[in-house]
Tab-separated table of N, CA and C in Angstrom:
chain	number	residue	atom	x	y	z
W	716	LYS	N	11.473	31.823	27.499
W	716	LYS	CA	11.313	30.492	26.948
W	716	LYS	C	12.247	30.305	25.764
W	717	ASP	N	12.818	29.119	25.665
W	717	ASP	CA	13.652	28.790	24.514
W	717	ASP	C	12.763	28.546	23.297
W	718	ILE	N	13.297	28.836	22.134
W	718	ILE	CA	12.566	28.615	20.893
W	718	ILE	C	13.400	27.681	20.018
W	719	ALA	N	12.747	26.610	19.548
W	719	ALA	CA	13.407	25.664	18.640
W	719	ALA	C	12.955	25.979	17.224
W	720	GLU	N	13.916	26.093	16.330
W	720	GLU	CA	13.636	26.353	14.916
W	720	GLU	C	14.151	25.168	14.107
W	721	ILE	N	13.241	24.489	13.410
W	721	ILE	CA	13.598	23.324	12.602
W	721	ILE	C	13.900	23.806	11.188
W	722	ILE	N	15.082	23.457	10.706
W	722	ILE	CA	15.514	23.839	9.366
W	722	ILE	C	15.698	22.554	8.565
W	723	PRO	N	15.343	22.546	7.267
W	723	PRO	CA	15.484	21.315	6.479
W	723	PRO	C	16.877	20.690	6.587
W	724	ASN	N	16.928	19.395	6.324
W	724	ASN	CA	18.162	18.595	6.347
W	724	ASN	C	18.707	18.374	7.749
W	725	GLY	N	17.815	18.322	8.760
W	725	GLY	CA	18.223	17.924	10.097
W	725	GLY	C	18.864	18.986	10.954
W	726	ARG	N	18.758	20.213	10.570
W	726	ARG	CA	19.371	21.282	11.366
W	726	ARG	C	18.336	21.866	12.325
W	727	VAL	N	18.732	22.030	13.586
W	727	VAL	CA	17.859	22.596	14.606
W	727	VAL	C	18.598	23.740	15.284
W	728	LEU	N	17.944	24.891	15.338
W	728	LEU	CA	18.500	26.041	16.042
W	728	LEU	C	17.707	26.232	17.329
W	729	ILE	N	18.416	26.391	18.438
W	729	ILE	CA	17.784	26.682	19.721
W	729	ILE	C	18.149	28.107	20.098
W	730	HIS	N	17.145	28.948	20.220
W	730	HIS	CA	17.334	30.350	20.572
W	730	HIS	C	16.997	30.503	22.062
W	731	GLU	N	17.976	30.897	22.849
W	731	GLU	CA	17.798	31.029	24.294
W	731	GLU	C	17.924	32.492	24.711
W	732	LEU	N	16.943	32.974	25.442
W	732	LEU	CA	17.017	34.324	25.984
W	732	LEU	C	17.914	34.290	27.217
W	733	LYS	N	18.944	35.112	27.225
W	733	LYS	CA	19.917	35.159	28.326
W	733	LYS	C	19.981	36.578	28.876
W	734	THR	N	20.547	36.685	30.062
W	734	THR	CA	20.758	37.987	30.691
W	734	THR	C	22.221	38.115	31.082
W	735	LYS	N	22.833	39.220	30.675
W	735	LYS	CA	24.229	39.482	31.028
W	735	LYS	C	24.316	39.986	32.466
W	736	VAL	N	25.531	40.085	32.977
W	736	VAL	CA	25.767	40.555	34.339
W	736	VAL	C	25.201	41.966	34.531
W	737	ASP	N	25.261	42.815	33.492
W	737	ASP	CA	24.728	44.181	33.597
W	737	ASP	C	23.213	44.230	33.343
W	738	LEU	N	22.572	43.050	33.315
W	738	LEU	CA	21.134	42.862	33.171
W	738	LEU	C	20.574	43.171	31.781
W	739	THR	N	21.445	43.335	30.790
W	739	THR	CA	20.946	43.469	29.424
W	739	THR	C	20.609	42.080	28.887
W	740	LYS	N	19.552	42.042	28.117
W	740	LYS	CA	19.093	40.757	27.582
W	740	LYS	C	19.668	40.551	26.193
W	741	PHE	N	19.923	39.271	25.861
W	741	PHE	CA	20.389	38.910	24.527
W	741	PHE	C	19.935	37.496	24.211
W	742	VAL	N	19.973	37.143	22.946
W	742	VAL	CA	19.569	35.806	22.512
W	742	VAL	C	20.819	35.047	22.090
W	743	GLU	N	21.021	33.896	22.702
W	743	GLU	CA	22.122	33.007	22.325
W	743	GLU	C	21.527	31.895	21.464
W	744	THR	N	22.132	31.636	20.323
W	744	THR	CA	21.630	30.603	19.420
W	744	THR	C	22.624	29.453	19.351
W	745	ASN	N	22.120	28.246	19.585
W	745	ASN	CA	22.927	27.031	19.469
W	745	ASN	C	22.442	26.258	18.254
W	746	ASP	N	23.378	25.762	17.463
W	746	ASP	CA	23.087	25.088	16.209
W	746	ASP	C	23.391	23.597	16.372
W	747	PHE	N	22.398	22.739	16.081
W	747	PHE	CA	22.568	21.288	16.184
W	747	PHE	C	22.278	20.660	14.828
W	748	LEU	N	22.998	19.601	14.497
W	748	LEU	CA	22.790	18.902	13.238
W	748	LEU	C	22.476	17.434	13.522
W	749	PHE	N	21.363	16.961	12.990
W	749	PHE	CA	20.904	15.589	13.163
W	749	PHE	C	20.743	14.944	11.791
W	750	ASP	N	20.530	13.630	11.766
W	750	ASP	CA	20.232	12.960	10.501
W	750	ASP	C	18.974	13.554	9.888
W	751	ASP	N	17.990	13.856	10.733
W	751	ASP	CA	16.760	14.485	10.287
W	751	ASP	C	16.105	15.123	11.506
W	752	ALA	N	15.234	16.052	11.300
W	752	ALA	CA	14.502	16.704	12.388
W	752	ALA	C	13.114	17.044	11.883
W	753	PHE	N	12.143	16.991	12.773
W	753	PHE	CA	10.760	17.185	12.395
W	753	PHE	C	10.114	18.228	13.285
W	754	GLY	N	9.195	18.977	12.709
W	754	GLY	CA	8.462	19.986	13.447
W	754	GLY	C	7.135	19.451	13.935
W	755	GLU	N	6.448	20.270	14.691
W	755	GLU	CA	5.182	19.847	15.284
W	755	GLU	C	4.085	19.624	14.251
W	756	ASP	N	4.234	20.159	13.057
W	756	ASP	CA	3.223	19.986	12.019
W	756	ASP	C	3.493	18.782	11.108
W	757	ASP	N	4.623	18.106	11.281
W	757	ASP	CA	4.929	16.932	10.462
W	757	ASP	C	4.103	15.743	10.945
W	758	SER	N	3.482	15.050	10.011
W	758	SER	CA	2.644	13.895	10.350
W	758	SER	C	3.500	12.662	10.592
W	759	ASN	N	2.888	11.666	11.234
W	759	ASN	CA	3.567	10.391	11.422
W	759	ASN	C	3.893	9.752	10.073
W	760	GLU	N	3.052	9.961	9.075
W	760	GLU	CA	3.307	9.419	7.731
W	760	GLU	C	4.597	10.012	7.152
W	761	ILE	N	4.799	11.313	7.303
W	761	ILE	CA	6.025	11.956	6.815
W	761	ILE	C	7.239	11.409	7.564
W	762	ILE	N	7.110	11.297	8.866
W	762	ILE	CA	8.221	10.770	9.673
W	762	ILE	C	8.542	9.341	9.243
W	763	TYR	N	7.508	8.536	9.028
W	763	TYR	CA	7.705	7.158	8.583
W	763	TYR	C	8.432	7.115	7.239
W	764	GLN	N	7.966	7.902	6.285
W	764	GLN	CA	8.559	7.887	4.942
W	764	GLN	C	10.042	8.267	4.984
W	765	ARG	N	10.403	9.197	5.853
W	765	ARG	CA	11.778	9.698	5.871
W	765	ARG	C	12.713	8.943	6.813
W	766	THR	N	12.151	8.124	7.719
W	766	THR	CA	13.033	7.475	8.694
W	766	THR	C	12.934	5.957	8.750
W	767	VAL	N	11.773	5.392	8.548
W	767	VAL	CA	11.567	3.959	8.800
W	767	VAL	C	11.383	3.142	7.525
W	768	LYS	N	10.744	3.715	6.523
W	768	LYS	CA	10.403	2.941	5.321
W	768	LYS	C	11.612	2.242	4.714
W	769	HIS	N	12.753	2.914	4.656
W	769	HIS	CA	13.940	2.266	4.081
W	769	HIS	C	14.405	1.094	4.944
W	770	LEU	N	14.124	1.137	6.253
W	770	LEU	CA	14.459	0.002	7.122
W	770	LEU	C	13.568	-1.197	6.797
W	771	VAL	N	12.293	-0.929	6.571
W	771	VAL	CA	11.359	-2.003	6.218
W	771	VAL	C	11.783	-2.635	4.900
W	772	ASN	N	12.148	-1.799	3.941
W	772	ASN	CA	12.603	-2.331	2.653
W	772	ASN	C	13.833	-3.216	2.816
W	773	SER	N	14.737	-2.867	3.724
W	773	SER	CA	15.943	-3.684	3.918
W	773	SER	C	15.617	-5.035	4.545
W	774	VAL	N	14.531	-5.103	5.321
W	774	VAL	CA	14.114	-6.382	5.907
W	774	VAL	C	13.751	-7.369	4.799
W	775	PHE	N	13.116	-6.878	3.739
W	775	PHE	CA	12.761	-7.746	2.615
W	775	PHE	C	13.998	-8.248	1.870
W	776	ASP	N	15.105	-7.563	2.029
W	776	ASP	CA	16.364	-7.980	1.407
W	776	ASP	C	17.211	-8.829	2.361
W	777	GLY	N	16.606	-9.267	3.481
W	777	GLY	CA	17.312	-10.124	4.423
W	777	GLY	C	18.002	-9.377	5.552
W	778	GLY	N	17.840	-8.088	5.619
W	778	GLY	CA	18.461	-7.301	6.677
W	778	GLY	C	17.653	-7.328	7.965
W	779	LYS	N	18.210	-6.730	8.983
W	779	LYS	CA	17.531	-6.598	10.274
W	779	LYS	C	17.412	-5.117	10.573
W	780	ALA	N	16.365	-4.737	11.280
W	780	ALA	CA	16.143	-3.320	11.553
W	780	ALA	C	15.574	-3.122	12.946
W	781	THR	N	15.923	-2.023	13.531
W	781	THR	CA	15.389	-1.610	14.822
W	781	THR	C	15.030	-0.139	14.743
W	782	CYS	N	13.899	0.193	15.304
W	782	CYS	CA	13.485	1.589	15.372
W	782	CYS	C	13.061	1.863	16.804
W	783	PHE	N	13.630	2.879	17.413
W	783	PHE	CA	13.230	3.229	18.766
W	783	PHE	C	13.145	4.741	18.893
W	784	ALA	N	12.397	5.182	19.877
W	784	ALA	CA	12.222	6.622	20.105
W	784	ALA	C	12.936	6.996	21.398
W	785	TYR	N	13.607	8.120	21.358
W	785	TYR	CA	14.346	8.615	22.506
W	785	TYR	C	14.015	10.090	22.664
W	786	GLY	N	13.752	10.521	23.863
W	786	GLY	CA	13.491	11.944	24.054
W	786	GLY	C	12.894	12.245	25.406
W	787	GLN	N	12.652	13.510	25.611
W	787	GLN	CA	12.134	14.028	26.869
W	787	GLN	C	10.736	13.495	27.137
W	788	THR	N	10.403	13.327	28.405
W	788	THR	CA	9.064	12.919	28.792
W	788	THR	C	8.051	13.915	28.238
W	789	GLY	N	6.994	13.386	27.624
W	789	GLY	CA	5.939	14.234	27.097
W	789	GLY	C	6.218	14.807	25.719
W	790	SER	N	7.297	14.358	25.076
W	790	SER	CA	7.654	14.942	23.779
W	790	SER	C	6.970	14.261	22.594
W	791	GLY	N	6.209	13.181	22.833
W	791	GLY	CA	5.438	12.561	21.755
W	791	GLY	C	5.978	11.243	21.241
W	792	LYS	N	6.865	10.593	21.986
W	792	LYS	CA	7.439	9.322	21.514
W	792	LYS	C	6.361	8.256	21.329
W	793	THR	N	5.505	8.072	22.326
W	793	THR	CA	4.475	7.038	22.236
W	793	THR	C	3.498	7.356	21.118
W	794	PHE	N	3.091	8.606	20.978
W	794	PHE	CA	2.184	8.992	19.906
W	794	PHE	C	2.806	8.685	18.546
W	795	THR	N	4.084	9.016	18.373
W	795	THR	CA	4.747	8.785	17.096
W	795	THR	C	4.862	7.297	16.791
W	796	MET	N	5.238	6.502	17.770
W	796	MET	CA	5.439	5.076	17.532
W	796	MET	C	4.115	4.306	17.469
W	797	MET	N	3.162	4.654	18.341
W	797	MET	CA	1.932	3.876	18.454
W	797	MET	C	0.724	4.536	17.795
W	798	GLY	N	0.725	5.839	17.646
W	798	GLY	CA	-0.415	6.556	17.087
W	798	GLY	C	-1.380	6.979	18.170
W	799	SER	N	-2.562	7.394	17.737
W	799	SER	CA	-3.594	7.830	18.682
W	799	SER	C	-4.116	6.637	19.457
W	800	SER	N	-4.248	6.815	20.758
W	800	SER	CA	-4.788	5.719	21.566
W	800	SER	C	-6.258	5.963	21.846
W	801	ILE	N	-6.966	4.874	21.997
W	801	ILE	CA	-8.369	4.906	22.357
W	801	ILE	C	-8.499	4.040	23.597
W	802	THR	N	-8.786	4.651	24.729
W	802	THR	CA	-8.887	3.899	25.976
W	802	THR	C	-10.354	3.605	26.251
W	803	THR	N	-10.653	2.343	26.467
W	803	THR	CA	-12.017	1.960	26.813
W	803	THR	C	-12.118	1.806	28.317
W	804	ASN	N	-13.289	2.013	28.830
W	804	ASN	CA	-13.494	1.871	30.268
W	804	ASN	C	-13.479	0.407	30.659
W	805	SER	N	-13.229	0.183	31.928
W	805	SER	CA	-13.231	-1.191	32.417
W	805	SER	C	-14.662	-1.726	32.411
W	806	THR	N	-14.760	-3.021	32.349
W	806	THR	CA	-16.061	-3.701	32.369
W	806	THR	C	-16.039	-4.689	33.525
W	807	PRO	N	-17.206	-5.229	33.898
W	807	PRO	CA	-17.205	-6.227	34.983
W	807	PRO	C	-16.302	-7.423	34.681
W	808	SER	N	-16.228	-7.822	33.406
W	808	SER	CA	-15.390	-8.972	33.073
W	808	SER	C	-13.913	-8.587	32.956
W	809	SER	N	-13.628	-7.290	32.785
W	809	SER	CA	-12.249	-6.808	32.686
W	809	SER	C	-12.130	-5.517	33.490
W	810	PRO	N	-11.779	-5.617	34.776
W	810	PRO	CA	-11.745	-4.429	35.635
W	810	PRO	C	-10.625	-3.435	35.294
W	811	ILE	N	-9.687	-3.841	34.468
W	811	ILE	CA	-8.577	-2.961	34.097
W	811	ILE	C	-8.918	-2.291	32.767
W	812	PRO	N	-8.809	-0.951	32.684
W	812	PRO	CA	-9.079	-0.291	31.400
W	812	PRO	C	-8.155	-0.833	30.307
W	813	ILE	N	-8.703	-0.970	29.123
W	813	ILE	CA	-7.954	-1.516	27.995
W	813	ILE	C	-7.630	-0.377	27.026
W	814	THR	N	-6.369	-0.295	26.618
W	814	THR	CA	-5.965	0.717	25.650
W	814	THR	C	-5.743	0.042	24.311
W	815	THR	N	-6.406	0.567	23.299
W	815	THR	CA	-6.190	0.090	21.940
W	815	THR	C	-5.675	1.261	21.121
W	816	TYR	N	-5.134	0.980	19.958
W	816	TYR	CA	-4.550	2.024	19.125
W	816	TYR	C	-5.226	2.058	17.773
W	817	ASP	N	-5.423	3.277	17.284
W	817	ASP	CA	-6.045	3.509	15.988
W	817	ASP	C	-5.136	2.940	14.893
W	818	THR	N	-5.682	2.077	14.053
W	818	THR	CA	-4.869	1.484	12.983
W	818	THR	C	-5.295	1.936	11.593
W	819	SER	N	-6.262	2.842	11.525
W	819	SER	CA	-6.716	3.262	10.203
W	819	SER	C	-6.948	4.757	10.088
W	820	GLY	N	-6.874	5.493	11.159
W	820	GLY	CA	-7.147	6.927	11.121
W	820	GLY	C	-5.950	7.722	10.634
W	821	PRO	N	-6.052	9.044	10.729
W	821	PRO	CA	-4.982	9.910	10.228
W	821	PRO	C	-3.741	9.936	11.119
W	822	ASN	N	-3.845	9.420	12.329
W	822	ASN	CA	-2.726	9.484	13.268
W	822	ASN	C	-2.181	8.111	13.648
W	823	VAL	N	-2.084	7.218	12.676
W	823	VAL	CA	-1.512	5.909	12.980
W	823	VAL	C	-0.022	6.076	13.271
W	824	GLY	N	0.506	5.180	14.071
W	824	GLY	CA	1.908	5.269	14.452
W	824	GLY	C	2.846	4.576	13.481
W	825	LEU	N	4.135	4.740	13.737
W	825	LEU	CA	5.155	4.145	12.870
W	825	LEU	C	5.081	2.627	12.869
W	826	TYR	N	4.749	2.023	14.022
W	826	TYR	CA	4.632	0.561	14.068
W	826	TYR	C	3.525	0.070	13.140
W	827	VAL	N	2.395	0.751	13.137
W	827	VAL	CA	1.279	0.353	12.280
W	827	VAL	C	1.656	0.534	10.810
W	828	LEU	N	2.286	1.652	10.478
W	828	LEU	CA	2.695	1.887	9.097
W	828	LEU	C	3.700	0.836	8.625
W	829	ALA	N	4.632	0.456	9.500
W	829	ALA	CA	5.592	-0.586	9.152
W	829	ALA	C	4.902	-1.933	8.964
W	830	ALA	N	3.955	-2.252	9.853
W	830	ALA	CA	3.242	-3.516	9.750
W	830	ALA	C	2.445	-3.588	8.436
W	831	LYS	N	1.872	-2.471	8.031
W	831	LYS	CA	1.135	-2.448	6.757
W	831	LYS	C	2.075	-2.746	5.585
W	832	ASP	N	3.291	-2.214	5.628
W	832	ASP	CA	4.247	-2.493	4.567
W	832	ASP	C	4.772	-3.913	4.624
W	833	LEU	N	4.918	-4.459	5.826
W	833	LEU	CA	5.444	-5.822	5.980
W	833	LEU	C	4.420	-6.873	5.577
W	834	PHE	N	3.161	-6.634	5.919
W	834	PHE	CA	2.142	-7.657	5.701
W	834	PHE	C	1.180	-7.208	4.638
């Protein structure tokens, strides 16, 4: 299995276990540099403070801003942007299950945090 190591200031190291032709094993490390990078223990609040808050502030100065998530399926884009979801069961008046999002708990998404700053 590959191992991702998050280093401050947007640096990510990917350690890959490889096998040479003579069947000896070795670890190849690839170094990537991003504007910022976050680990699995970073909260949505931390991500918001370091990536989106300055965009919200620029909107108040007449600027325009866009925030979108890009990444592998299952990597947490919806959770980060929307927060924890709460799905309710369907009812006779609404046969389709309704999904709502937590707007006050510890796992609110970036959209909710931005809306709180905007309004």
